[in-house]
Amino acid sequence: MDASKQVHVPEEEFEIPQELTAELSQKRRSQGRIIFDRFVRNKVATVGAIFLTILVLCCLLVPFIPGHTTPDTVGQTTPFAGMSWQYPFGGDNLGRDTFARAMIGGRISLLVALTSMLISILLGTVVGALAGYYGGWVDNILMRITDTILTVPLYLLLFVLSATFTDGTPTSVIFLIAIFGWTTSARLVRGEFLALKQREFVQAASTIGARGMRLMFYHILPNAAGPIIVNATLLVGSNIILESVLSFFGFGVSIPVASWGSMINQGRDYFDSSPRLILIPGILIFLTVLSCNLVGDGLRDALDPHMTER
Amino acid sequence: MGQYLIRRLLQAIPLLILTSILMFLLIHAIPGGPDAVYDNPNMDQAGRQALRASFGLNDPLPVQYFKWVGNALHGNFGTSLYTSQPVSEVLTQRFPATLELFLSAFVLSLIMTVILGTVSAAYQGKALDYTLTSLAYFGISMPIFLLGLLMQDVFASSLNWLPPSGTATLGYTFSPFNAFLDHLMHLVMPMIVLAVTFTARWSRYLRTSMIDVTRQDYMRTGRAKGVTPSRLLLQHALRNAVIPLITIVAIDFGSVAGGAAITEGVFAWPGMGQLFIDSLNRRDYPVLLTSLLLSAVFVILFNLLADVLYGVMDPRIRYS
């Protein structure tokens, strides 16, 4: 066949009729833009995303807010001080600034949740990709390990490990949550890989010589990105709850370091007299987890147009 | 079916062996041990050695593992380091409380799920559906301990309607009937708290599968034949929509042996979860190891049960 002819034919075919260009160019949107537009149409999810953005900004910027720069200083205000303009969330049992602590604690809680999510997703994606792509004994071994971890109730496992192996620093809690959080994403990615590796585009890529890692991470993985992103968002929410539960039982981030969980653990003794000490971190946890769930479901709809029709 | 069951049970055995090895290593990796629990300053080095030897801690790990498995297979799970009772006795004392909590929460959740899921699906896209969806999001996002503490504050401290925690009012002797009522009053709050999470998740599943079912052809046929909408929904749709839910319920029930640590912790309910936390704080290794293993057995069994039930409910499923 004549190569030069082939190149010319499509160009002529795809020439856009003049009278349609204005409308067509107006409607042409990038993939990201389409997803963004679809996400924004979901108002509840957008509110969740805005809340998360504001929260993250507050947590990052709190050391620069005048008057709230010292979250760990005892006696900043009177113990159990009520809400005031100067200290919007009042003071805790030692007179520390609860607003500053809630924001710094949020920073730790979000850091723990996000980092452990990243590690879990990374680990889960690699394990799931290897298992789904190679199949056979690789799949067997990896999935038996996953099954083994899934047989023991997560909370019990985390309690045992955190009670003995962590030193109460955020880093240790991050690794602990991450080590057992990857199992669901591994199963998810494996399922996606099993389905995708049969598809024509993968066969096409493999025909032109793409092998192993390139095929797995360059061709298949981007197509599995949707479910992974959704899973990651939901995982942040559940990790925040996990961190707070661990801290609630005294197994998580230990007390001098503020996290939402450790603040609740500390406020527990004063719940009857000043429930605020538990309510503030509690409501922040609730709103954050709620936002993560809403954003996750919004992303699911935005990334998978077939679902939106339901 | 029988063949399938046998094969699944056989597959469960290596999984269980792997889990038991993992749990055994985990518990042994914990610093300290029986010698740390029984340690006292007056003990000399020889005494300490004798203590270690009496627990068999000087054997190599594989030997210890096989000894433990051998004993466990004979129903001997060791002795609690804290109460000196046999572990099986400790667990059987605690299991009824957890079972009671789980069963009552499950019955409540199932009733609520069927009502909420069906209503939500029937009014899909209407205000009622949105309200129920928001409630479900609330239930999914609410940390259990926070919900528990709030309920304690409202219903026990402020309104004084319900007892805050425990299983019975102390310091009173009731007639058997009143004691039973008293116990039920104590059950209400932990039951509701546990049920909220299950109901929130399950009703979402039921709503989705209800909507799937109502789009199928046989539903249209039913409508064309003149079946009333309520009958169509409750008899024709619900029966098929409930099938996927059954599996989830069965799998969730598998966690009963681990107990509901958070709910039991908040309401001082003397169940398996509470026992686990207590044993962890007391470093009571035999109890920890056995409850971990027992929870694994339950999870495996109920996962299997879920698969079998699925086939029983939906004869189109072929086991292969």
PDB file of N, CA and C in Angstrom, chain B residues 83-142:
ATOM      1  N   THR B  83      -7.535 -14.143  84.706  1.00  0.00           N
ATOM      2  CA  THR B  83      -8.497 -14.741  85.614  1.00  0.00           C
ATOM      3  C   THR B  83      -8.163 -16.188  85.951  1.00  0.00           C
ATOM      4  N   SER B  84      -7.146 -16.748  85.271  1.00  0.00           N
ATOM      5  CA  SER B  84      -6.761 -18.142  85.455  1.00  0.00           C
ATOM      6  C   SER B  84      -7.881 -19.127  85.121  1.00  0.00           C
ATOM      7  N   GLN B  85      -8.894 -18.659  84.401  1.00  0.00           N
ATOM      8  CA  GLN B  85      -9.921 -19.579  83.909  1.00  0.00           C
ATOM      9  C   GLN B  85      -9.454 -20.128  82.570  1.00  0.00           C
ATOM     10  N   PRO B  86      -9.989 -21.260  82.139  1.00  0.00           N
ATOM     11  CA  PRO B  86      -9.717 -21.685  80.765  1.00  0.00           C
ATOM     12  C   PRO B  86     -10.259 -20.633  79.795  1.00  0.00           C
ATOM     13  N   VAL B  87      -9.511 -20.410  78.704  1.00  0.00           N
ATOM     14  CA  VAL B  87      -9.904 -19.364  77.759  1.00  0.00           C
ATOM     15  C   VAL B  87     -11.300 -19.627  77.191  1.00  0.00           C
ATOM     16  N   SER B  88     -11.584 -20.927  76.914  1.00  0.00           N
ATOM     17  CA  SER B  88     -12.885 -21.231  76.328  1.00  0.00           C
ATOM     18  C   SER B  88     -14.014 -20.788  77.265  1.00  0.00           C
ATOM     19  N   GLU B  89     -13.751 -20.920  78.575  1.00  0.00           N
ATOM     20  CA  GLU B  89     -14.760 -20.499  79.553  1.00  0.00           C
ATOM     21  C   GLU B  89     -14.949 -18.983  79.527  1.00  0.00           C
ATOM     22  N   VAL B  90     -13.814 -18.259  79.455  1.00  0.00           N
ATOM     23  CA  VAL B  90     -13.881 -16.798  79.407  1.00  0.00           C
ATOM     24  C   VAL B  90     -14.700 -16.360  78.202  1.00  0.00           C
ATOM     25  N   LEU B  91     -14.424 -16.991  77.065  1.00  0.00           N
ATOM     26  CA  LEU B  91     -15.113 -16.583  75.838  1.00  0.00           C
ATOM     27  C   LEU B  91     -16.596 -16.945  75.883  1.00  0.00           C
ATOM     28  N   THR B  92     -16.915 -18.126  76.370  1.00  0.00           N
ATOM     29  CA  THR B  92     -18.335 -18.514  76.392  1.00  0.00           C
ATOM     30  C   THR B  92     -19.125 -17.653  77.373  1.00  0.00           C
ATOM     31  N   GLN B  93     -18.426 -17.107  78.377  1.00  0.00           N
ATOM     32  CA  GLN B  93     -19.125 -16.187  79.277  1.00  0.00           C
ATOM     33  C   GLN B  93     -19.519 -14.911  78.556  1.00  0.00           C
ATOM     34  N   ARG B  94     -18.635 -14.452  77.647  1.00  0.00           N
ATOM     35  CA  ARG B  94     -18.851 -13.164  77.007  1.00  0.00           C
ATOM     36  C   ARG B  94     -19.697 -13.256  75.748  1.00  0.00           C
ATOM     37  N   PHE B  95     -19.679 -14.420  75.105  1.00  0.00           N
ATOM     38  CA  PHE B  95     -20.296 -14.511  73.790  1.00  0.00           C
ATOM     39  C   PHE B  95     -21.800 -14.206  73.810  1.00  0.00           C
ATOM     40  N   PRO B  96     -22.559 -14.705  74.789  1.00  0.00           N
ATOM     41  CA  PRO B  96     -24.012 -14.435  74.754  1.00  0.00           C
ATOM     42  C   PRO B  96     -24.351 -12.954  74.710  1.00  0.00           C
ATOM     43  N   ALA B  97     -23.606 -12.123  75.453  1.00  0.00           N
ATOM     44  CA  ALA B  97     -23.908 -10.691  75.462  1.00  0.00           C
ATOM     45  C   ALA B  97     -23.742 -10.104  74.067  1.00  0.00           C
ATOM     46  N   THR B  98     -22.628 -10.463  73.405  1.00  0.00           N
ATOM     47  CA  THR B  98     -22.409  -9.951  72.053  1.00  0.00           C
ATOM     48  C   THR B  98     -23.459 -10.474  71.093  1.00  0.00           C
ATOM     49  N   LEU B  99     -23.776 -11.760  71.221  1.00  0.00           N
ATOM     50  CA  LEU B  99     -24.760 -12.364  70.332  1.00  0.00           C
ATOM     51  C   LEU B  99     -26.106 -11.669  70.483  1.00  0.00           C
ATOM     52  N   GLU B 100     -26.479 -11.402  71.733  1.00  0.00           N
ATOM     53  CA  GLU B 100     -27.745 -10.717  72.010  1.00  0.00           C
ATOM     54  C   GLU B 100     -27.759  -9.341  71.352  1.00  0.00           C
ATOM     55  N   LEU B 101     -26.655  -8.601  71.535  1.00  0.00           N
ATOM     56  CA  LEU B 101     -26.551  -7.260  70.960  1.00  0.00           C
ATOM     57  C   LEU B 101     -26.632  -7.316  69.443  1.00  0.00           C
ATOM     58  N   PHE B 102     -25.881  -8.248  68.855  1.00  0.00           N
ATOM     59  CA  PHE B 102     -25.852  -8.352  67.395  1.00  0.00           C
ATOM     60  C   PHE B 102     -27.209  -8.773  66.845  1.00  0.00           C
ATOM     61  N   LEU B 103     -27.794  -9.815  67.468  1.00  0.00           N
ATOM     62  CA  LEU B 103     -29.070 -10.310  66.937  1.00  0.00           C
ATOM     63  C   LEU B 103     -30.135  -9.222  66.981  1.00  0.00           C
ATOM     64  N   SER B 104     -30.219  -8.523  68.129  1.00  0.00           N
ATOM     65  CA  SER B 104     -31.257  -7.501  68.230  1.00  0.00           C
ATOM     66  C   SER B 104     -30.983  -6.372  67.242  1.00  0.00           C
ATOM     67  N   ALA B 105     -29.688  -5.957  67.137  1.00  0.00           N
ATOM     68  CA  ALA B 105     -29.356  -4.887  66.194  1.00  0.00           C
ATOM     69  C   ALA B 105     -29.637  -5.322  64.762  1.00  0.00           C
ATOM     70  N   PHE B 106     -29.402  -6.605  64.467  1.00  0.00           N
ATOM     71  CA  PHE B 106     -29.622  -7.085  63.104  1.00  0.00           C
ATOM     72  C   PHE B 106     -31.108  -7.128  62.762  1.00  0.00           C
ATOM     73  N   VAL B 107     -31.917  -7.588  63.728  1.00  0.00           N
ATOM     74  CA  VAL B 107     -33.359  -7.624  63.471  1.00  0.00           C
ATOM     75  C   VAL B 107     -33.869  -6.204  63.218  1.00  0.00           C
ATOM     76  N   LEU B 108     -33.462  -5.283  64.097  1.00  0.00           N
ATOM     77  CA  LEU B 108     -33.885  -3.884  63.942  1.00  0.00           C
ATOM     78  C   LEU B 108     -33.416  -3.327  62.594  1.00  0.00           C
ATOM     79  N   SER B 109     -32.122  -3.577  62.267  1.00  0.00           N
ATOM     80  CA  SER B 109     -31.584  -3.043  61.012  1.00  0.00           C
ATOM     81  C   SER B 109     -32.312  -3.617  59.808  1.00  0.00           C
ATOM     82  N   LEU B 110     -32.601  -4.920  59.861  1.00  0.00           N
ATOM     83  CA  LEU B 110     -33.263  -5.539  58.710  1.00  0.00           C
ATOM     84  C   LEU B 110     -34.635  -4.935  58.480  1.00  0.00           C
ATOM     85  N   ILE B 111     -35.395  -4.777  59.575  1.00  0.00           N
ATOM     86  CA  ILE B 111     -36.729  -4.181  59.438  1.00  0.00           C
ATOM     87  C   ILE B 111     -36.611  -2.777  58.864  1.00  0.00           C
ATOM     88  N   MET B 112     -35.715  -1.978  59.459  1.00  0.00           N
ATOM     89  CA  MET B 112     -35.540  -0.599  58.996  1.00  0.00           C
ATOM     90  C   MET B 112     -35.057  -0.561  57.546  1.00  0.00           C
ATOM     91  N   THR B 113     -34.132  -1.465  57.219  1.00  0.00           N
ATOM     92  CA  THR B 113     -33.583  -1.487  55.860  1.00  0.00           C
ATOM     93  C   THR B 113     -34.664  -1.750  54.834  1.00  0.00           C
ATOM     94  N   VAL B 114     -35.509  -2.764  55.121  1.00  0.00           N
ATOM     95  CA  VAL B 114     -36.550  -3.111  54.150  1.00  0.00           C
ATOM     96  C   VAL B 114     -37.509  -1.936  53.977  1.00  0.00           C
ATOM     97  N   ILE B 115     -37.879  -1.305  55.099  1.00  0.00           N
ATOM     98  CA  ILE B 115     -38.801  -0.164  54.994  1.00  0.00           C
ATOM     99  C   ILE B 115     -38.131   0.992  54.246  1.00  0.00           C
ATOM    100  N   LEU B 116     -36.947   1.401  54.732  1.00  0.00           N
ATOM    101  CA  LEU B 116     -36.309   2.595  54.166  1.00  0.00           C
ATOM    102  C   LEU B 116     -35.871   2.365  52.728  1.00  0.00           C
ATOM    103  N   GLY B 117     -35.282   1.197  52.467  1.00  0.00           N
ATOM    104  CA  GLY B 117     -34.804   0.912  51.110  1.00  0.00           C
ATOM    105  C   GLY B 117     -35.936   0.876  50.115  1.00  0.00           C
ATOM    106  N   THR B 118     -37.051   0.231  50.501  1.00  0.00           N
ATOM    107  CA  THR B 118     -38.191   0.136  49.592  1.00  0.00           C
ATOM    108  C   THR B 118     -38.809   1.505  49.349  1.00  0.00           C
ATOM    109  N   VAL B 119     -39.020   2.255  50.431  1.00  0.00           N
ATOM    110  CA  VAL B 119     -39.632   3.578  50.285  1.00  0.00           C
ATOM    111  C   VAL B 119     -38.758   4.466  49.411  1.00  0.00           C
ATOM    112  N   SER B 120     -37.434   4.411  49.683  1.00  0.00           N
ATOM    113  CA  SER B 120     -36.491   5.226  48.935  1.00  0.00           C
ATOM    114  C   SER B 120     -36.560   4.902  47.449  1.00  0.00           C
ATOM    115  N   ALA B 121     -36.629   3.592  47.137  1.00  0.00           N
ATOM    116  CA  ALA B 121     -36.664   3.194  45.734  1.00  0.00           C
ATOM    117  C   ALA B 121     -38.004   3.561  45.098  1.00  0.00           C
ATOM    118  N   ALA B 122     -39.088   3.428  45.884  1.00  0.00           N
ATOM    119  CA  ALA B 122     -40.404   3.720  45.342  1.00  0.00           C
ATOM    120  C   ALA B 122     -40.552   5.204  45.035  1.00  0.00           C
ATOM    121  N   TYR B 123     -39.947   6.037  45.860  1.00  0.00           N
ATOM    122  CA  TYR B 123     -40.041   7.489  45.655  1.00  0.00           C
ATOM    123  C   TYR B 123     -38.751   8.037  45.071  1.00  0.00           C
ATOM    124  N   GLN B 124     -38.074   7.252  44.238  1.00  0.00           N
ATOM    125  CA  GLN B 124     -36.784   7.646  43.693  1.00  0.00           C
ATOM    126  C   GLN B 124     -36.828   9.039  43.074  1.00  0.00           C
ATOM    127  N   GLY B 125     -35.898   9.902  43.515  1.00  0.00           N
ATOM    128  CA  GLY B 125     -35.822  11.252  42.969  1.00  0.00           C
ATOM    129  C   GLY B 125     -36.771  12.238  43.600  1.00  0.00           C
ATOM    130  N   LYS B 126     -37.644  11.744  44.501  1.00  0.00           N
ATOM    131  CA  LYS B 126     -38.569  12.672  45.173  1.00  0.00           C
ATOM    132  C   LYS B 126     -37.943  13.151  46.482  1.00  0.00           C
ATOM    133  N   ALA B 127     -38.640  14.071  47.137  1.00  0.00           N
ATOM    134  CA  ALA B 127     -38.115  14.662  48.369  1.00  0.00           C
ATOM    135  C   ALA B 127     -37.864  13.595  49.439  1.00  0.00           C
ATOM    136  N   LEU B 128     -38.792  12.634  49.528  1.00  0.00           N
ATOM    137  CA  LEU B 128     -38.665  11.604  50.549  1.00  0.00           C
ATOM    138  C   LEU B 128     -37.386  10.794  50.344  1.00  0.00           C
ATOM    139  N   ASP B 129     -37.103  10.468  49.080  1.00  0.00           N
ATOM    140  CA  ASP B 129     -35.894   9.726  48.747  1.00  0.00           C
ATOM    141  C   ASP B 129     -34.667  10.523  49.162  1.00  0.00           C
ATOM    142  N   TYR B 130     -34.665  11.836  48.869  1.00  0.00           N
ATOM    143  CA  TYR B 130     -33.518  12.662  49.239  1.00  0.00           C
ATOM    144  C   TYR B 130     -33.337  12.706  50.745  1.00  0.00           C
ATOM    145  N   THR B 131     -34.467  12.813  51.466  1.00  0.00           N
ATOM    146  CA  THR B 131     -34.375  12.842  52.921  1.00  0.00           C
ATOM    147  C   THR B 131     -33.738  11.561  53.434  1.00  0.00           C
ATOM    148  N   LEU B 132     -34.226  10.416  52.932  1.00  0.00           N
ATOM    149  CA  LEU B 132     -33.693   9.141  53.411  1.00  0.00           C
ATOM    150  C   LEU B 132     -32.232   8.967  53.001  1.00  0.00           C
ATOM    151  N   THR B 133     -31.897   9.455  51.797  1.00  0.00           N
ATOM    152  CA  THR B 133     -30.501   9.381  51.365  1.00  0.00           C
ATOM    153  C   THR B 133     -29.607  10.198  52.287  1.00  0.00           C
ATOM    154  N   SER B 134     -30.070  11.410  52.663  1.00  0.00           N
ATOM    155  CA  SER B 134     -29.267  12.226  53.585  1.00  0.00           C
ATOM    156  C   SER B 134     -29.093  11.506  54.904  1.00  0.00           C
ATOM    157  N   LEU B 135     -30.172  10.870  55.376  1.00  0.00           N
ATOM    158  CA  LEU B 135     -30.082  10.132  56.637  1.00  0.00           C
ATOM    159  C   LEU B 135     -29.046   9.019  56.522  1.00  0.00           C
ATOM    160  N   ALA B 136     -29.037   8.336  55.371  1.00  0.00           N
ATOM    161  CA  ALA B 136     -28.079   7.257  55.183  1.00  0.00           C
ATOM    162  C   ALA B 136     -26.654   7.800  55.199  1.00  0.00           C
ATOM    163  N   TYR B 137     -26.444   8.943  54.536  1.00  0.00           N
ATOM    164  CA  TYR B 137     -25.114   9.556  54.562  1.00  0.00           C
ATOM    165  C   TYR B 137     -24.716   9.915  55.975  1.00  0.00           C
ATOM    166  N   PHE B 138     -25.689  10.421  56.732  1.00  0.00           N
ATOM    167  CA  PHE B 138     -25.436  10.748  58.132  1.00  0.00           C
ATOM    168  C   PHE B 138     -24.968   9.505  58.876  1.00  0.00           C
ATOM    169  N   GLY B 139     -25.686   8.406  58.698  1.00  0.00           N
ATOM    170  CA  GLY B 139     -25.341   7.182  59.411  1.00  0.00           C
ATOM    171  C   GLY B 139     -23.992   6.615  59.007  1.00  0.00           C
ATOM    172  N   ILE B 140     -23.658   6.760  57.721  1.00  0.00           N
ATOM    173  CA  ILE B 140     -22.388   6.210  57.256  1.00  0.00           C
ATOM    174  C   ILE B 140     -21.223   7.065  57.750  1.00  0.00           C
ATOM    175  N   SER B 141     -21.425   8.382  57.816  1.00  0.00           N
ATOM    176  CA  SER B 141     -20.313   9.273  58.136  1.00  0.00           C
ATOM    177  C   SER B 141     -20.136   9.509  59.631  1.00  0.00           C
ATOM    178  N   MET B 142     -21.130   9.139  60.427  1.00  0.00           N
ATOM    179  CA  MET B 142     -21.065   9.428  61.859  1.00  0.00           C
ATOM    180  C   MET B 142     -20.141   8.428  62.541  1.00  0.00           C
TER     181      MET B 142
END
